[in-house]
Amino acid sequence: QVQLVESGGGLVQAGGSLRLSCTASGRTVSTSAMGWFRQAPGKEREFVAAISSNGGSTNYAASVKGRFTISRDNGKNMVYLQLNSLKPEDTAVYYCAAARTIFPMALSSQYNYWGQGTQVTVSS
């Protein structure tokens, strides 16, 4: 079993930045790709970014590419999401997830462990 806990969310003005962290416990996630997803009120959960198990490959949603950066530290069993140039439409609960595969997949069905989420609110 893997437990994932997100942190770093908050309220920020448009154009600002946040850094989300995901701490994994229970077992190492160094053999799993990791992803970030988000869910805005009244909308379905959507893919944001993913990183391969060794950190060598990343995958981003078109809406965040160039603004968000995913990274990981396998020594610390942690994954990060740097959010820059935030927009009001980035407002959502952000979830960290561990995948069944080593590849940075965009499909939520490829992820079998999920955190509880952290709220990001961007004001205009």
Coordinates of C-alpha atoms in Angstrom, one line a residue:
Q1 CA 0.0 0.0 0.0
V2 CA 1.1 3.5 -0.7
Q3 CA -0.2 6.6 1.1
L4 CA 0.1 9.9 -0.7
V5 CA -0.3 13.3 1.0
E6 CA -0.4 16.6 -1.0
S7 CA 0.6 19.9 0.4
G8 CA 1.4 23.4 -0.8
G9 CA -2.0 24.6 -2.0
G10 CA -3.4 27.9 -1.2
L11 CA -4.8 31.2 -2.5
V12 CA -2.8 33.1 -5.0
Q13 CA -3.4 36.0 -7.4
A14 CA -3.4 35.5 -11.1
G15 CA 0.2 35.5 -12.4
G16 CA 1.5 34.1 -9.2
S17 CA 3.2 30.8 -8.4
L18 CA 2.8 27.8 -6.1
R19 CA 4.7 24.7 -5.4
L20 CA 2.8 21.6 -4.6
S21 CA 4.4 18.6 -2.9
C22 CA 3.4 15.0 -2.7
T23 CA 4.8 12.8 0.1
A24 CA 4.6 9.1 -0.4
S25 CA 4.8 6.6 2.4
G26 CA 4.2 2.9 2.9
R27 CA 6.6 1.8 0.2
T28 CA 8.9 3.4 -2.3
V29 CA 7.3 5.0 -5.4
S30 CA 10.6 5.0 -7.3
T31 CA 9.3 2.2 -9.5
S32 CA 6.1 4.0 -10.4
A33 CA 5.4 6.9 -12.6
M34 CA 3.7 9.7 -10.7
G35 CA 1.0 12.1 -11.9
W36 CA -0.9 15.2 -10.9
F37 CA -4.6 15.6 -11.7
R38 CA -7.0 18.3 -10.8
Q39 CA -10.8 18.7 -10.4
A40 CA -12.6 22.0 -10.6
P41 CA -16.1 22.4 -9.1
G42 CA -18.7 20.9 -11.4
K43 CA -16.1 19.4 -13.7
E44 CA -14.5 16.0 -14.2
R45 CA -11.0 15.2 -12.9
E46 CA -8.4 16.0 -15.5
F47 CA -4.8 15.1 -16.2
V48 CA -2.3 17.8 -15.4
A49 CA 1.2 16.3 -15.6
A50 CA 3.1 13.0 -15.1
I51 CA 6.7 11.9 -14.7
S52 CA 8.3 8.6 -15.4
S53 CA 9.7 6.5 -12.6
N54 CA 13.3 7.6 -13.1
G55 CA 12.3 11.2 -13.8
G56 CA 13.6 11.1 -17.4
S57 CA 10.3 11.6 -19.2
T58 CA 7.5 14.0 -18.5
N59 CA 4.0 14.5 -20.0
Y60 CA 1.9 17.6 -19.7
A61 CA -1.7 18.7 -20.5
A62 CA -1.7 21.3 -23.3
S63 CA -3.4 23.8 -20.9
V64 CA -0.4 23.8 -18.5
K65 CA 2.5 23.1 -20.8
G66 CA 5.1 25.8 -20.4
R67 CA 3.7 27.0 -17.1
F68 CA 3.8 24.0 -14.8
T69 CA 6.8 21.7 -14.1
I70 CA 6.7 18.3 -12.6
S71 CA 9.7 16.8 -10.8
R72 CA 10.5 14.1 -8.3
D73 CA 13.1 13.1 -5.7
N74 CA 13.1 9.3 -5.4
G75 CA 15.5 9.6 -2.5
K76 CA 12.9 11.4 -0.5
N77 CA 9.9 9.6 -2.0
M78 CA 8.5 12.9 -3.1
V79 CA 7.0 14.5 -6.2
Y80 CA 6.5 18.2 -6.9
L81 CA 4.5 20.3 -9.2
Q82 CA 5.7 23.9 -9.7
L83 CA 2.8 26.1 -10.9
N84 CA 3.8 29.4 -12.5
S85 CA 1.8 32.1 -14.3
L86 CA -1.4 30.9 -12.6
K87 CA -4.7 31.7 -14.1
P88 CA -8.2 31.7 -12.5
E89 CA -9.0 28.6 -14.6
D90 CA -6.3 26.7 -12.7
T91 CA -8.5 26.8 -9.6
A92 CA -9.1 23.2 -8.6
V93 CA -8.3 20.5 -6.1
Y94 CA -5.0 19.0 -7.2
Y95 CA -4.4 15.3 -6.6
C96 CA -1.2 13.3 -6.6
A97 CA -1.3 9.8 -7.9
A98 CA 1.0 6.8 -8.3
A99 CA 0.8 4.8 -11.5
R100 CA 0.7 1.0 -12.2
T101 CA 3.4 1.6 -14.8
I102 CA 6.8 3.3 -15.1
F103 CA 5.6 5.5 -18.0
P104 CA 4.1 9.0 -17.5
M105 CA 0.5 8.2 -18.5
A106 CA -2.3 10.7 -18.8
L107 CA -5.1 8.2 -18.2
S108 CA -6.4 8.2 -14.6
S109 CA -7.2 4.5 -15.0
Q110 CA -3.5 3.8 -15.0
Y111 CA -3.1 5.2 -11.5
N112 CA -4.0 3.0 -8.5
Y113 CA -3.0 5.2 -5.5
W114 CA -4.4 8.7 -4.9
G115 CA -4.0 11.4 -2.3
Q116 CA -6.7 13.4 -0.7
G117 CA -5.9 16.5 -2.7
T118 CA -4.9 20.1 -2.0
Q119 CA -6.9 23.2 -2.9
V120 CA -5.5 25.7 -5.3
T121 CA -7.4 28.9 -5.7
V122 CA -6.4 31.6 -8.2
S123 CA -8.0 35.0 -7.9
S124 CA -8.4 37.4 -10.8

